[in-house]
Structures are given as C-alpha cells and as structure tokens.
mmCIF file of N, CA and C in Angstrom:
data_model
loop_
_atom_site.group_PDB
_atom_site.id
_atom_site.type_symbol
_atom_site.label_atom_id
_atom_site.label_comp_id
_atom_site.label_asym_id
_atom_site.label_seq_id
_atom_site.Cartn_x
_atom_site.Cartn_y
_atom_site.Cartn_z
ATOM 1 N N MET E 1 -13.906 37.440 51.691
ATOM 2 C CA MET E 1 -12.612 36.860 51.400
ATOM 3 C C MET E 1 -12.712 35.764 50.348
ATOM 4 N N ASN E 2 -13.763 34.934 50.423
ATOM 5 C CA ASN E 2 -13.956 33.871 49.439
ATOM 6 C C ASN E 2 -14.163 34.429 48.039
ATOM 7 N N ARG E 3 -14.833 35.592 47.969
ATOM 8 C CA ARG E 3 -15.030 36.232 46.667
ATOM 9 C C ARG E 3 -13.703 36.654 46.065
ATOM 10 N N MET E 4 -12.803 37.123 46.894
ATOM 11 C CA MET E 4 -11.478 37.542 46.420
ATOM 12 C C MET E 4 -10.701 36.342 45.883
ATOM 13 N N LYS E 5 -10.781 35.223 46.580
ATOM 14 C CA LYS E 5 -10.092 34.013 46.132
ATOM 15 C C LYS E 5 -10.676 33.531 44.809
ATOM 16 N N LEU E 6 -11.995 33.571 44.703
ATOM 17 C CA LEU E 6 -12.656 33.145 43.485
ATOM 18 C C LEU E 6 -12.284 34.065 42.323
ATOM 19 N N LEU E 7 -12.307 35.362 42.572
ATOM 20 C CA LEU E 7 -11.927 36.333 41.546
ATOM 21 C C LEU E 7 -10.473 36.120 41.129
ATOM 22 N N PHE E 8 -9.590 35.911 42.095
ATOM 23 C CA PHE E 8 -8.184 35.680 41.803
ATOM 24 C C PHE E 8 -8.007 34.401 40.974
ATOM 25 N N ALA E 9 -8.707 33.348 41.341
ATOM 26 C CA ALA E 9 -8.623 32.080 40.609
ATOM 27 C C ALA E 9 -9.125 32.251 39.174
ATOM 28 N N MET E 10 -10.184 33.014 38.997
ATOM 29 C CA MET E 10 -10.715 33.255 37.655
ATOM 30 C C MET E 10 -9.731 34.055 36.816
ATOM 31 N N LEU E 11 -9.107 35.045 37.393
ATOM 32 C CA LEU E 11 -8.122 35.843 36.666
ATOM 33 C C LEU E 11 -6.909 35.011 36.271
ATOM 34 N N VAL E 12 -6.466 34.145 37.159
ATOM 35 C CA VAL E 12 -5.344 33.262 36.840
ATOM 36 C C VAL E 12 -5.723 32.331 35.699
ATOM 37 N N LEU E 13 -6.919 31.762 35.750
ATOM 38 C CA LEU E 13 -7.396 30.870 34.697
ATOM 39 C C LEU E 13 -7.495 31.607 33.370
ATOM 40 N N ILE E 14 -8.033 32.787 33.374
ATOM 41 C CA ILE E 14 -8.125 33.597 32.152
ATOM 42 C C ILE E 14 -6.730 33.882 31.614
ATOM 43 N N GLY E 15 -5.798 34.167 32.512
ATOM 44 C CA GLY E 15 -4.418 34.420 32.091
ATOM 45 C C GLY E 15 -3.801 33.222 31.406
ATOM 46 N N PHE E 16 -4.039 32.017 31.930
ATOM 47 C CA PHE E 16 -3.508 30.800 31.302
ATOM 48 C C PHE E 16 -4.125 30.572 29.935
ATOM 49 N N VAL E 17 -5.415 30.782 29.827
ATOM 50 C CA VAL E 17 -6.095 30.577 28.557
ATOM 51 C C VAL E 17 -5.615 31.610 27.542
ATOM 52 N N ALA E 18 -5.507 32.860 27.960
ATOM 53 C CA ALA E 18 -5.091 33.930 27.063
ATOM 54 C C ALA E 18 -3.647 33.775 26.628
ATOM 55 N N CYS E 19 -2.826 33.179 27.444
ATOM 56 C CA CYS E 19 -1.413 33.027 27.114
ATOM 57 C C CYS E 19 -1.093 31.631 26.607
ATOM 58 N N GLY E 20 -2.104 30.931 26.148
ATOM 59 C CA GLY E 20 -1.905 29.570 25.644
ATOM 60 C C GLY E 20 -1.113 29.581 24.353
ATOM 61 N N ASP E 21 -1.072 28.458 23.699
ATOM 62 C CA ASP E 21 -0.329 28.261 22.474
ATOM 63 C C ASP E 21 -0.854 29.192 21.386
ATOM 64 N N ASP E 22 -0.024 30.135 20.948
ATOM 65 C CA ASP E 22 -0.421 31.097 19.931
ATOM 66 C C ASP E 22 -0.667 30.434 18.582
ATOM 67 N N GLU E 23 -0.104 29.250 18.350
ATOM 68 C CA GLU E 23 -0.282 28.575 17.076
ATOM 69 C C GLU E 23 -1.747 28.289 16.809
ATOM 70 N N ASP E 24 -2.525 28.044 17.853
ATOM 71 C CA ASP E 24 -3.944 27.794 17.682
ATOM 72 C C ASP E 24 -4.666 29.035 17.168
ATOM 73 N N LEU E 25 -4.129 30.193 17.461
ATOM 74 C CA LEU E 25 -4.766 31.439 17.074
ATOM 75 C C LEU E 25 -4.398 31.870 15.672
ATOM 76 N N VAL E 26 -3.302 31.357 15.154
ATOM 77 C CA VAL E 26 -2.825 31.747 13.837
ATOM 78 C C VAL E 26 -3.391 30.781 12.804
ATOM 79 N N THR E 27 -3.988 31.340 11.767
ATOM 80 C CA THR E 27 -4.483 30.497 10.695
ATOM 81 C C THR E 27 -3.309 30.125 9.803
ATOM 82 N N MET E 28 -3.088 28.834 9.656
ATOM 83 C CA MET E 28 -1.994 28.371 8.832
ATOM 84 C C MET E 28 -2.396 28.534 7.374
ATOM 85 N N THR E 29 -1.486 29.031 6.553
ATOM 86 C CA THR E 29 -1.772 29.205 5.144
ATOM 87 C C THR E 29 -1.035 28.144 4.340
ATOM 88 N N CYS E 30 -1.534 27.873 3.193
ATOM 89 C CA CYS E 30 -0.949 26.896 2.289
ATOM 90 C C CYS E 30 -0.415 27.666 1.091
ATOM 91 N N GLU E 31 0.880 27.752 0.981
ATOM 92 C CA GLU E 31 1.509 28.505 -0.107
ATOM 93 C C GLU E 31 1.468 27.682 -1.383
ATOM 94 N N THR E 32 0.819 28.216 -2.404
ATOM 95 C CA THR E 32 0.684 27.501 -3.668
ATOM 96 C C THR E 32 1.209 28.288 -4.863
ATOM 97 N N ASP E 33 1.764 29.461 -4.622
ATOM 98 C CA ASP E 33 2.242 30.292 -5.726
ATOM 99 C C ASP E 33 3.686 29.956 -6.091
ATOM 100 N N GLY E 34 3.944 29.885 -7.388
ATOM 101 C CA GLY E 34 5.304 29.741 -7.884
ATOM 102 C C GLY E 34 5.973 28.416 -7.557
ATOM 103 N N LEU E 35 5.203 27.372 -7.381
ATOM 104 C CA LEU E 35 5.789 26.075 -7.048
ATOM 105 C C LEU E 35 6.439 25.448 -8.272
ATOM 106 N N THR E 36 7.533 24.758 -8.049
ATOM 107 C CA THR E 36 8.194 24.021 -9.116
ATOM 108 C C THR E 36 8.383 22.574 -8.676
ATOM 109 N N TYR E 37 8.701 21.744 -9.642
ATOM 110 C CA TYR E 37 8.959 20.341 -9.338
ATOM 111 C C TYR E 37 10.107 20.236 -8.351
ATOM 112 N N ASN E 38 11.195 20.950 -8.620
ATOM 113 C CA ASN E 38 12.382 20.846 -7.774
ATOM 114 C C ASN E 38 12.210 21.470 -6.396
ATOM 115 N N SER E 39 11.376 22.496 -6.281
ATOM 116 C CA SER E 39 11.244 23.182 -4.988
ATOM 117 C C SER E 39 10.313 22.469 -4.019
ATOM 118 N N VAL E 40 9.239 21.869 -4.518
ATOM 119 C CA VAL E 40 8.224 21.302 -3.624
ATOM 120 C C VAL E 40 7.668 19.974 -4.130
ATOM 121 N N VAL E 41 7.328 19.920 -5.389
ATOM 122 C CA VAL E 41 6.551 18.807 -5.930
ATOM 123 C C VAL E 41 7.292 17.482 -5.885
ATOM 124 N N ALA E 42 8.579 17.480 -6.168
ATOM 125 C CA ALA E 42 9.343 16.221 -6.142
ATOM 126 C C ALA E 42 9.217 15.542 -4.787
ATOM 127 N N ASP E 43 9.316 16.315 -3.712
ATOM 128 C CA ASP E 43 9.185 15.734 -2.367
ATOM 129 C C ASP E 43 7.798 15.123 -2.157
ATOM 130 N N ILE E 44 6.768 15.812 -2.623
ATOM 131 C CA ILE E 44 5.406 15.296 -2.471
ATOM 132 C C ILE E 44 5.257 13.995 -3.259
ATOM 133 N N LEU E 45 5.662 14.020 -4.526
ATOM 134 C CA LEU E 45 5.507 12.831 -5.363
ATOM 135 C C LEU E 45 6.340 11.670 -4.849
ATOM 136 N N ASN E 46 7.573 11.946 -4.440
ATOM 137 C CA ASN E 46 8.436 10.867 -3.954
ATOM 138 C C ASN E 46 7.924 10.258 -2.655
ATOM 139 N N THR E 47 7.249 11.039 -1.855
ATOM 140 C CA THR E 47 6.708 10.549 -0.588
ATOM 141 C C THR E 47 5.361 9.861 -0.768
ATOM 142 N N SER E 48 4.525 10.407 -1.636
ATOM 143 C CA SER E 48 3.147 9.938 -1.736
ATOM 144 C C SER E 48 2.840 9.084 -2.965
ATOM 145 N N CYS E 49 3.647 9.207 -4.014
ATOM 146 C CA CYS E 49 3.283 8.566 -5.282
ATOM 147 C C CYS E 49 4.381 7.647 -5.836
ATOM 148 N N ALA E 50 5.574 8.183 -5.970
ATOM 149 C CA ALA E 50 6.670 7.458 -6.626
ATOM 150 C C ALA E 50 7.394 6.539 -5.649
ATOM 151 N N THR E 51 6.624 5.718 -4.965
ATOM 152 C CA THR E 51 7.201 4.762 -4.022
ATOM 153 C C THR E 51 7.501 3.464 -4.763
ATOM 154 N N SER E 52 8.239 2.580 -4.142
ATOM 155 C CA SER E 52 8.671 1.349 -4.817
ATOM 156 C C SER E 52 7.518 0.465 -5.270
ATOM 157 N N SER E 53 6.386 0.558 -4.616
ATOM 158 C CA SER E 53 5.261 -0.293 -5.006
ATOM 159 C C SER E 53 4.235 0.427 -5.877
ATOM 160 N N CYS E 54 4.478 1.678 -6.192
ATOM 161 C CA CYS E 54 3.463 2.424 -6.948
ATOM 162 C C CYS E 54 4.039 3.065 -8.207
ATOM 163 N N HIS E 55 4.304 4.364 -8.182
ATOM 164 C CA HIS E 55 4.674 5.110 -9.380
ATOM 165 C C HIS E 55 6.167 5.424 -9.481
ATOM 166 N N ALA E 56 7.019 4.582 -8.931
ATOM 167 C CA ALA E 56 8.463 4.788 -9.072
ATOM 168 C C ALA E 56 8.881 4.478 -10.510
ATOM 169 N N SER E 57 10.048 4.943 -10.900
ATOM 170 C CA SER E 57 10.539 4.769 -12.268
ATOM 171 C C SER E 57 10.636 3.310 -12.688
ATOM 172 N N ASN E 58 11.054 2.451 -11.805
ATOM 173 C CA ASN E 58 11.303 1.057 -12.171
ATOM 174 C C ASN E 58 10.154 0.119 -11.831
ATOM 175 N N THR E 59 8.956 0.650 -11.716
ATOM 176 C CA THR E 59 7.810 -0.196 -11.412
ATOM 177 C C THR E 59 6.978 -0.390 -12.668
ATOM 178 N N ASN E 60 6.188 -1.416 -12.675
ATOM 179 C CA ASN E 60 5.320 -1.706 -13.799
ATOM 180 C C ASN E 60 4.002 -0.971 -13.585
ATOM 181 N N THR E 61 3.989 0.284 -13.942
ATOM 182 C CA THR E 61 2.810 1.114 -13.726
ATOM 183 C C THR E 61 2.521 1.915 -14.988
ATOM 184 N N THR E 62 1.305 2.354 -15.125
ATOM 185 C CA THR E 62 0.915 3.158 -16.280
ATOM 186 C C THR E 62 1.587 4.524 -16.260
ATOM 187 N N PHE E 63 1.714 5.091 -15.089
ATOM 188 C CA PHE E 63 2.259 6.440 -14.960
ATOM 189 C C PHE E 63 3.410 6.483 -13.970
ATOM 190 N N PRO E 64 4.637 6.138 -14.394
ATOM 191 C CA PRO E 64 5.759 6.313 -13.465
ATOM 192 C C PRO E 64 5.983 7.809 -13.224
ATOM 193 N N MET E 65 6.387 8.167 -12.009
ATOM 194 C CA MET E 65 6.625 9.575 -11.659
ATOM 195 C C MET E 65 7.887 9.722 -10.813
ATOM 196 N N GLY E 66 8.915 8.971 -11.154
ATOM 197 C CA GLY E 66 10.140 8.983 -10.364
ATOM 198 C C GLY E 66 11.050 10.158 -10.618
ATOM 199 N N ASP E 67 10.828 10.883 -11.707
ATOM 200 C CA ASP E 67 11.638 12.068 -11.995
ATOM 201 C C ASP E 67 10.759 13.092 -12.713
ATOM 202 N N TYR E 68 11.335 14.254 -13.011
ATOM 203 C CA TYR E 68 10.528 15.324 -13.601
ATOM 204 C C TYR E 68 9.936 14.922 -14.950
ATOM 205 N N THR E 69 10.717 14.292 -15.814
ATOM 206 C CA THR E 69 10.242 13.920 -17.147
ATOM 207 C C THR E 69 9.032 12.999 -17.048
ATOM 208 N N GLU E 70 9.112 12.009 -16.163
ATOM 209 C CA GLU E 70 7.993 11.084 -15.981
ATOM 210 C C GLU E 70 6.785 11.784 -15.358
ATOM 211 N N ALA E 71 7.029 12.626 -14.371
ATOM 212 C CA ALA E 71 5.929 13.357 -13.720
ATOM 213 C C ALA E 71 5.239 14.276 -14.715
ATOM 214 N N PHE E 72 6.030 14.950 -15.549
ATOM 215 C CA PHE E 72 5.469 15.856 -16.546
ATOM 216 C C PHE E 72 4.609 15.085 -17.543
ATOM 217 N N ALA E 73 5.062 13.902 -17.951
ATOM 218 C CA ALA E 73 4.274 13.067 -18.860
ATOM 219 C C ALA E 73 2.973 12.633 -18.195
ATOM 220 N N ALA E 74 3.029 12.297 -16.919
ATOM 221 C CA ALA E 74 1.818 11.902 -16.189
ATOM 222 C C ALA E 74 0.839 13.066 -16.101
ATOM 223 N N VAL E 75 1.362 14.277 -15.918
ATOM 224 C CA VAL E 75 0.509 15.468 -15.886
ATOM 225 C C VAL E 75 -0.222 15.603 -17.217
ATOM 226 N N GLY E 76 0.484 15.321 -18.308
ATOM 227 C CA GLY E 76 -0.110 15.419 -19.635
ATOM 228 C C GLY E 76 -1.282 14.477 -19.850
ATOM 229 N N GLU E 77 -1.343 13.416 -19.073
ATOM 230 C CA GLU E 77 -2.461 12.479 -19.169
ATOM 231 C C GLU E 77 -3.725 13.050 -18.536
ATOM 232 N N GLY E 78 -3.575 14.079 -17.690
ATOM 233 C CA GLY E 78 -4.723 14.762 -17.107
ATOM 234 C C GLY E 78 -5.494 14.002 -16.045
ATOM 235 N N ARG E 79 -4.864 13.006 -15.428
ATOM 236 C CA ARG E 79 -5.594 12.185 -14.470
ATOM 237 C C ARG E 79 -5.185 12.436 -13.021
ATOM 238 N N ILE E 80 -4.115 13.148 -12.788
ATOM 239 C CA ILE E 80 -3.602 13.298 -11.428
ATOM 240 C C ILE E 80 -4.586 14.024 -10.522
ATOM 241 N N ILE E 81 -5.105 15.158 -10.976
ATOM 242 C CA ILE E 81 -6.000 15.953 -10.126
ATOM 243 C C ILE E 81 -7.244 15.152 -9.742
ATOM 244 N N GLY E 82 -7.833 14.455 -10.684
ATOM 245 C CA GLY E 82 -9.007 13.639 -10.379
ATOM 246 C C GLY E 82 -8.693 12.515 -9.412
ATOM 247 N N ALA E 83 -7.509 11.899 -9.594
ATOM 248 C CA ALA E 83 -7.117 10.774 -8.735
ATOM 249 C C ALA E 83 -6.855 11.223 -7.299
ATOM 250 N N ILE E 84 -6.159 12.341 -7.120
ATOM 251 C CA ILE E 84 -5.823 12.778 -5.760
ATOM 252 C C ILE E 84 -7.019 13.393 -5.039
ATOM 253 N N ASN E 85 -8.016 13.844 -5.827
ATOM 254 C CA ASN E 85 -9.239 14.384 -5.229
ATOM 255 C C ASN E 85 -10.298 13.311 -5.013
ATOM 256 N N HIS E 86 -9.980 12.073 -5.375
ATOM 257 C CA HIS E 86 -10.895 10.934 -5.246
ATOM 258 C C HIS E 86 -12.214 11.206 -5.978
ATOM 259 N N GLU E 87 -12.106 11.786 -7.188
ATOM 260 C CA GLU E 87 -13.286 12.088 -7.984
ATOM 261 C C GLU E 87 -13.815 10.825 -8.652
ATOM 262 N N SER E 88 -15.097 10.815 -8.909
ATOM 263 C CA SER E 88 -15.749 9.692 -9.575
ATOM 264 C C SER E 88 -15.127 9.486 -10.956
ATOM 265 N N GLY E 89 -14.881 8.224 -11.305
ATOM 266 C CA GLY E 89 -14.315 7.904 -12.608
ATOM 267 C C GLY E 89 -12.799 7.838 -12.619
ATOM 268 N N PHE E 90 -12.171 8.132 -11.487
ATOM 269 C CA PHE E 90 -10.718 8.092 -11.378
ATOM 270 C C PHE E 90 -10.307 7.056 -10.337
ATOM 271 N N SER E 91 -9.179 6.422 -10.571
ATOM 272 C CA SER E 91 -8.626 5.523 -9.571
ATOM 273 C C SER E 91 -8.120 6.374 -8.417
ATOM 274 N N GLN E 92 -8.621 6.136 -7.224
ATOM 275 C CA GLN E 92 -8.269 6.972 -6.079
ATOM 276 C C GLN E 92 -6.818 6.757 -5.667
ATOM 277 N N MET E 93 -6.099 7.865 -5.556
ATOM 278 C CA MET E 93 -4.696 7.837 -5.146
ATOM 279 C C MET E 93 -4.511 8.685 -3.903
ATOM 280 N N PRO E 94 -3.570 8.309 -3.065
ATOM 281 C CA PRO E 94 -2.731 7.120 -3.126
ATOM 282 C C PRO E 94 -3.571 5.855 -2.960
ATOM 283 N N LYS E 95 -3.254 4.880 -3.786
ATOM 284 C CA LYS E 95 -4.008 3.621 -3.805
ATOM 285 C C LYS E 95 -3.901 2.923 -2.452
ATOM 286 N N GLY E 96 -5.046 2.583 -1.889
ATOM 287 C CA GLY E 96 -5.081 1.889 -0.610
ATOM 288 C C GLY E 96 -4.742 2.771 0.578
ATOM 289 N N GLY E 97 -4.494 4.051 0.334
ATOM 290 C CA GLY E 97 -4.158 4.963 1.425
ATOM 291 C C GLY E 97 -5.225 6.012 1.615
ATOM 292 N N THR E 98 -4.992 6.861 2.574
ATOM 293 C CA THR E 98 -5.939 7.945 2.819
ATOM 294 C C THR E 98 -5.676 9.071 1.822
ATOM 295 N N LYS E 99 -6.681 9.838 1.583
ATOM 296 C CA LYS E 99 -6.586 10.982 0.681
ATOM 297 C C LYS E 99 -5.528 11.947 1.207
ATOM 298 N N LEU E 100 -4.786 12.550 0.299
ATOM 299 C CA LEU E 100 -3.791 13.549 0.688
ATOM 300 C C LEU E 100 -4.492 14.716 1.378
ATOM 301 N N ASP E 101 -3.769 15.427 2.234
ATOM 302 C CA ASP E 101 -4.372 16.578 2.915
ATOM 303 C C ASP E 101 -4.661 17.682 1.907
ATOM 304 N N ASP E 102 -5.558 18.568 2.264
ATOM 305 C CA ASP E 102 -6.016 19.628 1.355
ATOM 306 C C ASP E 102 -4.876 20.504 0.848
ATOM 307 N N CYS E 103 -3.928 20.845 1.699
ATOM 308 C CA CYS E 103 -2.835 21.707 1.275
ATOM 309 C C CYS E 103 -1.977 21.009 0.220
ATOM 310 N N THR E 104 -1.690 19.734 0.405
ATOM 311 C CA THR E 104 -0.896 18.996 -0.571
ATOM 312 C C THR E 104 -1.630 18.907 -1.897
ATOM 313 N N ILE E 105 -2.924 18.649 -1.851
ATOM 314 C CA ILE E 105 -3.728 18.618 -3.078
ATOM 315 C C ILE E 105 -3.715 19.983 -3.744
ATOM 316 N N ASP E 106 -3.847 21.047 -2.963
ATOM 317 C CA ASP E 106 -3.816 22.407 -3.515
ATOM 318 C C ASP E 106 -2.473 22.699 -4.171
ATOM 319 N N LYS E 107 -1.398 22.251 -3.555
ATOM 320 C CA LYS E 107 -0.060 22.469 -4.128
ATOM 321 C C LYS E 107 0.093 21.747 -5.459
ATOM 322 N N LEU E 108 -0.286 20.479 -5.495
ATOM 323 C CA LEU E 108 -0.166 19.724 -6.741
ATOM 324 C C LEU E 108 -1.071 20.307 -7.828
ATOM 325 N N THR E 109 -2.281 20.667 -7.469
ATOM 326 C CA THR E 109 -3.212 21.254 -8.429
ATOM 327 C C THR E 109 -2.674 22.572 -8.977
ATOM 328 N N SER E 110 -2.160 23.415 -8.119
ATOM 329 C CA SER E 110 -1.588 24.691 -8.545
ATOM 330 C C SER E 110 -0.398 24.476 -9.474
ATOM 331 N N TRP E 111 0.482 23.549 -9.109
ATOM 332 C CA TRP E 111 1.650 23.254 -9.946
ATOM 333 C C TRP E 111 1.218 22.780 -11.324
ATOM 334 N N ILE E 112 0.253 21.884 -11.374
ATOM 335 C CA ILE E 112 -0.242 21.382 -12.659
ATOM 336 C C ILE E 112 -0.890 22.510 -13.459
ATOM 337 N N ASN E 113 -1.745 23.308 -12.816
ATOM 338 C CA ASN E 113 -2.417 24.409 -13.501
ATOM 339 C C ASN E 113 -1.443 25.478 -13.986
ATOM 340 N N ASP E 114 -0.284 25.582 -13.352
ATOM 341 C CA ASP E 114 0.746 26.543 -13.782
ATOM 342 C C ASP E 114 1.641 25.976 -14.876
ATOM 343 N N GLY E 115 1.323 24.788 -15.378
ATOM 344 C CA GLY E 115 2.098 24.207 -16.471
ATOM 345 C C GLY E 115 3.170 23.237 -16.007
ATOM 346 N N ALA E 116 3.151 22.844 -14.750
ATOM 347 C CA ALA E 116 4.091 21.880 -14.172
ATOM 348 C C ALA E 116 5.549 22.268 -14.404
ATOM 349 N N PRO E 117 5.948 23.474 -13.936
ATOM 350 C CA PRO E 117 7.338 23.909 -14.164
ATOM 351 C C PRO E 117 8.351 23.062 -13.382
ATOM 352 N N GLU E 118 9.500 22.887 -14.023
ATOM 353 C CA GLU E 118 10.571 22.113 -13.383
ATOM 354 C C GLU E 118 11.235 22.932 -12.300
#
C-alpha cells in the first residue's frame, strides 16, 4: 500500500512539473528585422538615452537624440554601437547605468546597420 501512495505522489509531482509555466519552455526571440525609428527605436532611445539629464534635445550634450533627425545624426558619428556594447575606447552608455539588455542592443545595432530608417 505504501508503494502505491509513493507512486501516486510521484505521478502527481510529475504532473505539476510537466504542467508548469509553459513560458519557461518557450525560447523568447528578439525581433530585429525591419525596425524603424518610429516603430521601435524612438521608445528605446527615449527611455534609455534621450532623458532630461543625458541625450534629450534641450540638454548640453555632444549627441542629442530627442527626435529622429538628432538620432540619425548621432548614428552618423558611429559611436552608438560601441557605447551601448561597453567596448573599449567608448564612453559606456547608459552613463552611470547598467548595460542595456542583449535584445535591446541587438535591435539598435540592427536598426543602425539597416541605415537607421525613420
């Protein structure tokens, strides 16, 4: 009888584990194709870069990125990818913050490599 209880308990436990959160089983993908400034990049820059103390339009900074024209000009300087990847020789961005997550870096890199479309 004890074996039956143990077997039943093991089956119940296996059932809970097998029916757990499916999100853990799905590999999340990072969509980087066909990104534009208006569709994705503006939100990233406005949240991570073009803040009032950093790269906003009305700040005293080398590379303002408060709108598409400013962001496009900053892309032309060729420093964004190095800065967000914390590469040697570049000022690490976001300044004083943690490195952006890999998907966000991949999105910005893809957008820049695609010619930074509006």
